[in-house]
Amino acid sequence: MKVVLQNLTKIFPGRSKKPDDVVVAVKDFTYEIPDGALVALLGPSGCGKSTTLNLISGLLDPTKGRIFFGDEDVTDVPAEKRGVGLVFQNYALYPHLDVFHNIIFPLQNLRGEAKLTREQMAERAKRTARLVQIENLMERRPAELSGGQQQRVAIARALVKEPRILLLDEPLSNLDARLRLQTREEIRRIQKETGITTIFVTHDQDEAMSISDRIVVMKEGTVQQIGLPQEVYDDPANQFVAQFLGTPPINVFRGAVRGGRLYIGEDDVLAVPGVPDGEVSVGVRPEGFVLRPDGPLVCRLGRVEVMGRDVSVVSAHDAAAAPTIRSIISAENLPDIGGAEVRFALKPAKVRIFSPETGERIRGTEL
Ligand code: ADP
Ligand code: MG
């Protein structure tokens, strides 16, 4: 089922309760989430991700804007009638109930036409447990489960009502690194198997990049960019998006454009046809550096870190925004690196230029 957000806005009163003291948690969010897609809402803490999710679930009412599930306007439909499954960071399982009873809990309150028999409930619980692969844990209590298993139970409980939409708010944040990786693959598999339109909130760009069909990057309540993960990474709308995506992060330099040439400090690094003269902020992805003895970007060599397939060259440049520049170079055909200086050529496809004032992307005919 597609989910349509139209000018969705949520304004909270500020701490002082004065009329002009307000928090604009979500501002004019408009987007049509395709049927069956897994969409990540990505951004730093406080950017409005949870508020957006709670507006979609009906736990919060919007200040402005409309929400549609398919063609149905659900803006005024109460949360329990929207048919959404919710999963939170803290699994919020009932500690005194075993897994089976945790899963069927939402079914026991169904009334009228939706009411299920005990057998139907057991059948649904079994089917859902099999889907999230916890069917052999049905008699355990939450305390007897690992964090990853608890989160699977929470996902099963959200799915057992056969929701129209699945909403996940930082579902992996309480898991350790290895379980996080495993569980995110699991979420992707379950989402693909069920085909339920899913909105996944995270502050972790790596998580968002790895499992989503589309990424929505947010900052201070405002959508910055929506696109395929690779698209958002390769073609960021602004410097914030460029810096939020990618590990190691994009390297930022103070630069200038003069006569169609891009300068970093005094180094004439690249042709940038079509870019007007002026001061610019330059972003270079770590994989955008090529080691070359005659390369135009002259850096001070810090150290070389061997990472198996690649090596990471850590260096410095006076025009860099950060004390160190991190470049990733393929370990094959690696020239000797030594001495005080290291020189790079830059791959144009990995260089992005922004306005130093607004952070907006500046495009030339080739960048
Ligand atoms: P995120 O989930 O991206 O970390 P939230 O959606 O929780 O961000 O919050 C967005 C902004 O709205 C933050 O500035 C937060 O302090 C504010 N906010 C969230 N809920 C409330 C509330 N109930 N009352 C006042 N301000 C709120
Ligand atoms: Mg949140």
PDB file of N, CA and C in Angstrom, residues 17-76:
ATOM      1  N   LYS A  17       6.112  28.036  26.736  1.00  0.00           N
ATOM      2  CA  LYS A  17       4.677  28.102  26.420  1.00  0.00           C
ATOM      3  C   LYS A  17       4.244  29.464  25.859  1.00  0.00           C
ATOM      4  N   LYS A  18       5.201  30.366  25.618  1.00  0.00           N
ATOM      5  CA  LYS A  18       4.826  31.624  24.958  1.00  0.00           C
ATOM      6  C   LYS A  18       4.447  31.306  23.516  1.00  0.00           C
ATOM      7  N   PRO A  19       3.500  32.077  22.953  1.00  0.00           N
ATOM      8  CA  PRO A  19       2.985  31.725  21.625  1.00  0.00           C
ATOM      9  C   PRO A  19       4.064  31.682  20.532  1.00  0.00           C
ATOM     10  N   ASP A  20       5.103  32.521  20.644  1.00  0.00           N
ATOM     11  CA  ASP A  20       6.105  32.526  19.577  1.00  0.00           C
ATOM     12  C   ASP A  20       7.250  31.553  19.861  1.00  0.00           C
ATOM     13  N   ASP A  21       7.201  30.896  20.999  1.00  0.00           N
ATOM     14  CA  ASP A  21       8.229  29.909  21.318  1.00  0.00           C
ATOM     15  C   ASP A  21       7.707  28.535  20.929  1.00  0.00           C
ATOM     16  N   VAL A  22       8.085  28.079  19.740  1.00  0.00           N
ATOM     17  CA  VAL A  22       7.580  26.789  19.248  1.00  0.00           C
ATOM     18  C   VAL A  22       8.728  25.953  18.685  1.00  0.00           C
ATOM     19  N   VAL A  23       8.504  24.660  18.628  1.00  0.00           N
ATOM     20  CA  VAL A  23       9.459  23.763  17.977  1.00  0.00           C
ATOM     21  C   VAL A  23       8.797  23.217  16.714  1.00  0.00           C
ATOM     22  N   VAL A  24       9.384  23.538  15.579  1.00  0.00           N
ATOM     23  CA  VAL A  24       8.869  22.978  14.324  1.00  0.00           C
ATOM     24  C   VAL A  24       9.568  21.634  14.116  1.00  0.00           C
ATOM     25  N   ALA A  25       8.911  20.569  14.546  1.00  0.00           N
ATOM     26  CA  ALA A  25       9.548  19.254  14.526  1.00  0.00           C
ATOM     27  C   ALA A  25       9.568  18.664  13.124  1.00  0.00           C
ATOM     28  N   VAL A  26       8.500  18.905  12.367  1.00  0.00           N
ATOM     29  CA  VAL A  26       8.422  18.439  10.975  1.00  0.00           C
ATOM     30  C   VAL A  26       7.797  19.555  10.157  1.00  0.00           C
ATOM     31  N   LYS A  27       8.417  19.860   9.013  1.00  0.00           N
ATOM     32  CA  LYS A  27       7.952  20.992   8.226  1.00  0.00           C
ATOM     33  C   LYS A  27       7.683  20.604   6.781  1.00  0.00           C
ATOM     34  N   ASP A  28       6.435  20.721   6.365  1.00  0.00           N
ATOM     35  CA  ASP A  28       6.071  20.591   4.942  1.00  0.00           C
ATOM     36  C   ASP A  28       6.635  19.357   4.266  1.00  0.00           C
ATOM     37  N   PHE A  29       6.445  18.232   4.911  1.00  0.00           N
ATOM     38  CA  PHE A  29       6.970  16.964   4.394  1.00  0.00           C
ATOM     39  C   PHE A  29       5.985  16.427   3.354  1.00  0.00           C
ATOM     40  N   THR A  30       6.401  16.396   2.096  1.00  0.00           N
ATOM     41  CA  THR A  30       5.555  15.880   1.025  1.00  0.00           C
ATOM     42  C   THR A  30       6.302  14.760   0.312  1.00  0.00           C
ATOM     43  N   TYR A  31       5.674  13.590   0.257  1.00  0.00           N
ATOM     44  CA  TYR A  31       6.336  12.464  -0.407  1.00  0.00           C
ATOM     45  C   TYR A  31       5.334  11.337  -0.605  1.00  0.00           C
ATOM     46  N   GLU A  32       5.446  10.641  -1.724  1.00  0.00           N
ATOM     47  CA  GLU A  32       4.627   9.452  -1.951  1.00  0.00           C
ATOM     48  C   GLU A  32       5.510   8.222  -1.835  1.00  0.00           C
ATOM     49  N   ILE A  33       5.310   7.466  -0.760  1.00  0.00           N
ATOM     50  CA  ILE A  33       6.100   6.255  -0.527  1.00  0.00           C
ATOM     51  C   ILE A  33       5.509   5.137  -1.380  1.00  0.00           C
ATOM     52  N   PRO A  34       6.306   4.575  -2.287  1.00  0.00           N
ATOM     53  CA  PRO A  34       5.749   3.579  -3.213  1.00  0.00           C
ATOM     54  C   PRO A  34       5.267   2.323  -2.477  1.00  0.00           C
ATOM     55  N   ASP A  35       4.239   1.701  -3.018  1.00  0.00           N
ATOM     56  CA  ASP A  35       3.700   0.455  -2.472  1.00  0.00           C
ATOM     57  C   ASP A  35       4.795  -0.605  -2.378  1.00  0.00           C
ATOM     58  N   GLY A  36       4.923  -1.203  -1.212  1.00  0.00           N
ATOM     59  CA  GLY A  36       5.864  -2.310  -1.039  1.00  0.00           C
ATOM     60  C   GLY A  36       7.308  -1.902  -0.817  1.00  0.00           C
ATOM     61  N   ALA A  37       7.567  -0.601  -0.701  1.00  0.00           N
ATOM     62  CA  ALA A  37       8.949  -0.145  -0.544  1.00  0.00           C
ATOM     63  C   ALA A  37       9.378  -0.145   0.921  1.00  0.00           C
ATOM     64  N   LEU A  38      10.683  -0.244   1.123  1.00  0.00           N
ATOM     65  CA  LEU A  38      11.258   0.005   2.440  1.00  0.00           C
ATOM     66  C   LEU A  38      11.974   1.349   2.360  1.00  0.00           C
ATOM     67  N   VAL A  39      11.447   2.306   3.102  1.00  0.00           N
ATOM     68  CA  VAL A  39      11.990   3.663   3.055  1.00  0.00           C
ATOM     69  C   VAL A  39      12.626   3.993   4.399  1.00  0.00           C
ATOM     70  N   ALA A  40      13.851   4.522   4.364  1.00  0.00           N
ATOM     71  CA  ALA A  40      14.513   4.930   5.601  1.00  0.00           C
ATOM     72  C   ALA A  40      14.360   6.426   5.801  1.00  0.00           C
ATOM     73  N   LEU A  41      13.965   6.829   7.002  1.00  0.00           N
ATOM     74  CA  LEU A  41      14.041   8.230   7.405  1.00  0.00           C
ATOM     75  C   LEU A  41      15.358   8.375   8.147  1.00  0.00           C
ATOM     76  N   LEU A  42      16.266   9.156   7.572  1.00  0.00           N
ATOM     77  CA  LEU A  42      17.631   9.224   8.087  1.00  0.00           C
ATOM     78  C   LEU A  42      17.980  10.655   8.472  1.00  0.00           C
ATOM     79  N   GLY A  43      18.592  10.818   9.635  1.00  0.00           N
ATOM     80  CA  GLY A  43      19.051  12.143  10.036  1.00  0.00           C
ATOM     81  C   GLY A  43      19.526  12.114  11.465  1.00  0.00           C
ATOM     82  N   PRO A  44      20.180  13.191  11.895  1.00  0.00           N
ATOM     83  CA  PRO A  44      20.712  13.223  13.259  1.00  0.00           C
ATOM     84  C   PRO A  44      19.582  13.294  14.283  1.00  0.00           C
ATOM     85  N   SER A  45      19.920  13.043  15.522  1.00  0.00           N
ATOM     86  CA  SER A  45      18.968  13.086  16.614  1.00  0.00           C
ATOM     87  C   SER A  45      18.265  14.449  16.642  1.00  0.00           C
ATOM     88  N   GLY A  46      16.947  14.438  16.790  1.00  0.00           N
ATOM     89  CA  GLY A  46      16.183  15.672  16.898  1.00  0.00           C
ATOM     90  C   GLY A  46      15.725  16.248  15.569  1.00  0.00           C
ATOM     91  N   CYS A  47      15.975  15.540  14.451  1.00  0.00           N
ATOM     92  CA  CYS A  47      15.635  16.118  13.145  1.00  0.00           C
ATOM     93  C   CYS A  47      14.172  15.880  12.762  1.00  0.00           C
ATOM     94  N   GLY A  48      13.422  15.122  13.571  1.00  0.00           N
ATOM     95  CA  GLY A  48      11.996  14.955  13.296  1.00  0.00           C
ATOM     96  C   GLY A  48      11.586  13.587  12.786  1.00  0.00           C
ATOM     97  N   LYS A  49      12.467  12.607  12.886  1.00  0.00           N
ATOM     98  CA  LYS A  49      12.172  11.265  12.365  1.00  0.00           C
ATOM     99  C   LYS A  49      11.028  10.609  13.130  1.00  0.00           C
ATOM    100  N   SER A  50      11.163  10.559  14.456  1.00  0.00           N
ATOM    101  CA  SER A  50      10.136   9.887  15.266  1.00  0.00           C
ATOM    102  C   SER A  50       8.812  10.619  15.165  1.00  0.00           C
ATOM    103  N   THR A  51       8.864  11.943  15.139  1.00  0.00           N
ATOM    104  CA  THR A  51       7.626  12.718  15.017  1.00  0.00           C
ATOM    105  C   THR A  51       6.914  12.351  13.715  1.00  0.00           C
ATOM    106  N   THR A  52       7.664  12.259  12.618  1.00  0.00           N
ATOM    107  CA  THR A  52       7.070  11.869  11.335  1.00  0.00           C
ATOM    108  C   THR A  52       6.409  10.498  11.441  1.00  0.00           C
ATOM    109  N   LEU A  53       7.127   9.556  12.052  1.00  0.00           N
ATOM    110  CA  LEU A  53       6.602   8.200  12.195  1.00  0.00           C
ATOM    111  C   LEU A  53       5.327   8.198  13.044  1.00  0.00           C
ATOM    112  N   ASN A  54       5.354   8.975  14.122  1.00  0.00           N
ATOM    113  CA  ASN A  54       4.189   9.021  15.017  1.00  0.00           C
ATOM    114  C   ASN A  54       2.992   9.707  14.367  1.00  0.00           C
ATOM    115  N   LEU A  55       3.256  10.609  13.436  1.00  0.00           N
ATOM    116  CA  LEU A  55       2.160  11.219  12.672  1.00  0.00           C
ATOM    117  C   LEU A  55       1.543  10.168  11.750  1.00  0.00           C
ATOM    118  N   ILE A  56       2.405   9.345  11.130  1.00  0.00           N
ATOM    119  CA  ILE A  56       1.906   8.320  10.209  1.00  0.00           C
ATOM    120  C   ILE A  56       1.123   7.248  10.974  1.00  0.00           C
ATOM    121  N   SER A  57       1.601   6.919  12.179  1.00  0.00           N
ATOM    122  CA  SER A  57       0.920   5.874  12.959  1.00  0.00           C
ATOM    123  C   SER A  57      -0.365   6.391  13.593  1.00  0.00           C
ATOM    124  N   GLY A  58      -0.473   7.715  13.738  1.00  0.00           N
ATOM    125  CA  GLY A  58      -1.659   8.285  14.381  1.00  0.00           C
ATOM    126  C   GLY A  58      -1.470   8.548  15.863  1.00  0.00           C
ATOM    127  N   LEU A  59      -0.281   8.285  16.390  1.00  0.00           N
ATOM    128  CA  LEU A  59      -0.022   8.601  17.802  1.00  0.00           C
ATOM    129  C   LEU A  59       0.038  10.111  18.018  1.00  0.00           C
ATOM    130  N   LEU A  60       0.345  10.854  16.964  1.00  0.00           N
ATOM    131  CA  LEU A  60       0.338  12.319  17.017  1.00  0.00           C
ATOM    132  C   LEU A  60      -0.573  12.858  15.915  1.00  0.00           C
ATOM    133  N   ASP A  61      -1.194  14.000  16.164  1.00  0.00           N
ATOM    134  CA  ASP A  61      -1.991  14.672  15.130  1.00  0.00           C
ATOM    135  C   ASP A  61      -1.145  15.750  14.479  1.00  0.00           C
ATOM    136  N   PRO A  62      -1.215  15.863  13.153  1.00  0.00           N
ATOM    137  CA  PRO A  62      -0.422  16.917  12.506  1.00  0.00           C
ATOM    138  C   PRO A  62      -0.996  18.308  12.780  1.00  0.00           C
ATOM    139  N   THR A  63      -0.121  19.304  12.777  1.00  0.00           N
ATOM    140  CA  THR A  63      -0.565  20.694  12.853  1.00  0.00           C
ATOM    141  C   THR A  63      -1.156  21.093  11.510  1.00  0.00           C
ATOM    142  N   LYS A  64      -0.598  20.518  10.459  1.00  0.00           N
ATOM    143  CA  LYS A  64      -1.023  20.825   9.093  1.00  0.00           C
ATOM    144  C   LYS A  64      -0.700  19.628   8.216  1.00  0.00           C
ATOM    145  N   GLY A  65      -1.403  19.487   7.118  1.00  0.00           N
ATOM    146  CA  GLY A  65      -1.070  18.450   6.150  1.00  0.00           C
ATOM    147  C   GLY A  65      -1.970  17.234   6.258  1.00  0.00           C
ATOM    148  N   ARG A  66      -1.862  16.344   5.273  1.00  0.00           N
ATOM    149  CA  ARG A  66      -2.712  15.152   5.215  1.00  0.00           C
ATOM    150  C   ARG A  66      -1.858  13.902   5.019  1.00  0.00           C
ATOM    151  N   ILE A  67      -2.429  12.776   5.432  1.00  0.00           N
ATOM    152  CA  ILE A  67      -1.783  11.471   5.263  1.00  0.00           C
ATOM    153  C   ILE A  67      -2.775  10.530   4.591  1.00  0.00           C
ATOM    154  N   PHE A  68      -2.330   9.857   3.538  1.00  0.00           N
ATOM    155  CA  PHE A  68      -3.164   8.872   2.843  1.00  0.00           C
ATOM    156  C   PHE A  68      -2.490   7.505   2.879  1.00  0.00           C
ATOM    157  N   PHE A  69      -3.281   6.465   3.139  1.00  0.00           N
ATOM    158  CA  PHE A  69      -2.834   5.087   2.909  1.00  0.00           C
ATOM    159  C   PHE A  69      -3.576   4.641   1.653  1.00  0.00           C
ATOM    160  N   GLY A  70      -2.868   4.396   0.586  1.00  0.00           N
ATOM    161  CA  GLY A  70      -3.544   4.172  -0.682  1.00  0.00           C
ATOM    162  C   GLY A  70      -4.326   5.429  -1.016  1.00  0.00           C
ATOM    163  N   ASP A  71      -5.611   5.272  -1.341  1.00  0.00           N
ATOM    164  CA  ASP A  71      -6.431   6.452  -1.654  1.00  0.00           C
ATOM    165  C   ASP A  71      -7.216   6.937  -0.443  1.00  0.00           C
ATOM    166  N   GLU A  72      -7.046   6.243   0.680  1.00  0.00           N
ATOM    167  CA  GLU A  72      -7.836   6.595   1.867  1.00  0.00           C
ATOM    168  C   GLU A  72      -7.126   7.668   2.693  1.00  0.00           C
ATOM    169  N   ASP A  73      -7.837   8.754   2.963  1.00  0.00           N
ATOM    170  CA  ASP A  73      -7.311   9.804   3.830  1.00  0.00           C
ATOM    171  C   ASP A  73      -7.438   9.336   5.277  1.00  0.00           C
ATOM    172  N   VAL A  74      -6.298   9.050   5.928  1.00  0.00           N
ATOM    173  CA  VAL A  74      -6.348   8.515   7.293  1.00  0.00           C
ATOM    174  C   VAL A  74      -6.018   9.573   8.348  1.00  0.00           C
ATOM    175  N   THR A  75      -5.888  10.828   7.915  1.00  0.00           N
ATOM    176  CA  THR A  75      -5.434  11.880   8.824  1.00  0.00           C
ATOM    177  C   THR A  75      -6.260  11.923  10.111  1.00  0.00           C
ATOM    178  N   ASP A  76      -7.564  11.697   9.980  1.00  0.00           N
ATOM    179  CA  ASP A  76      -8.418  11.783  11.166  1.00  0.00           C
ATOM    180  C   ASP A  76      -8.827  10.410  11.704  1.00  0.00           C
TER     181      ASP A  76
END
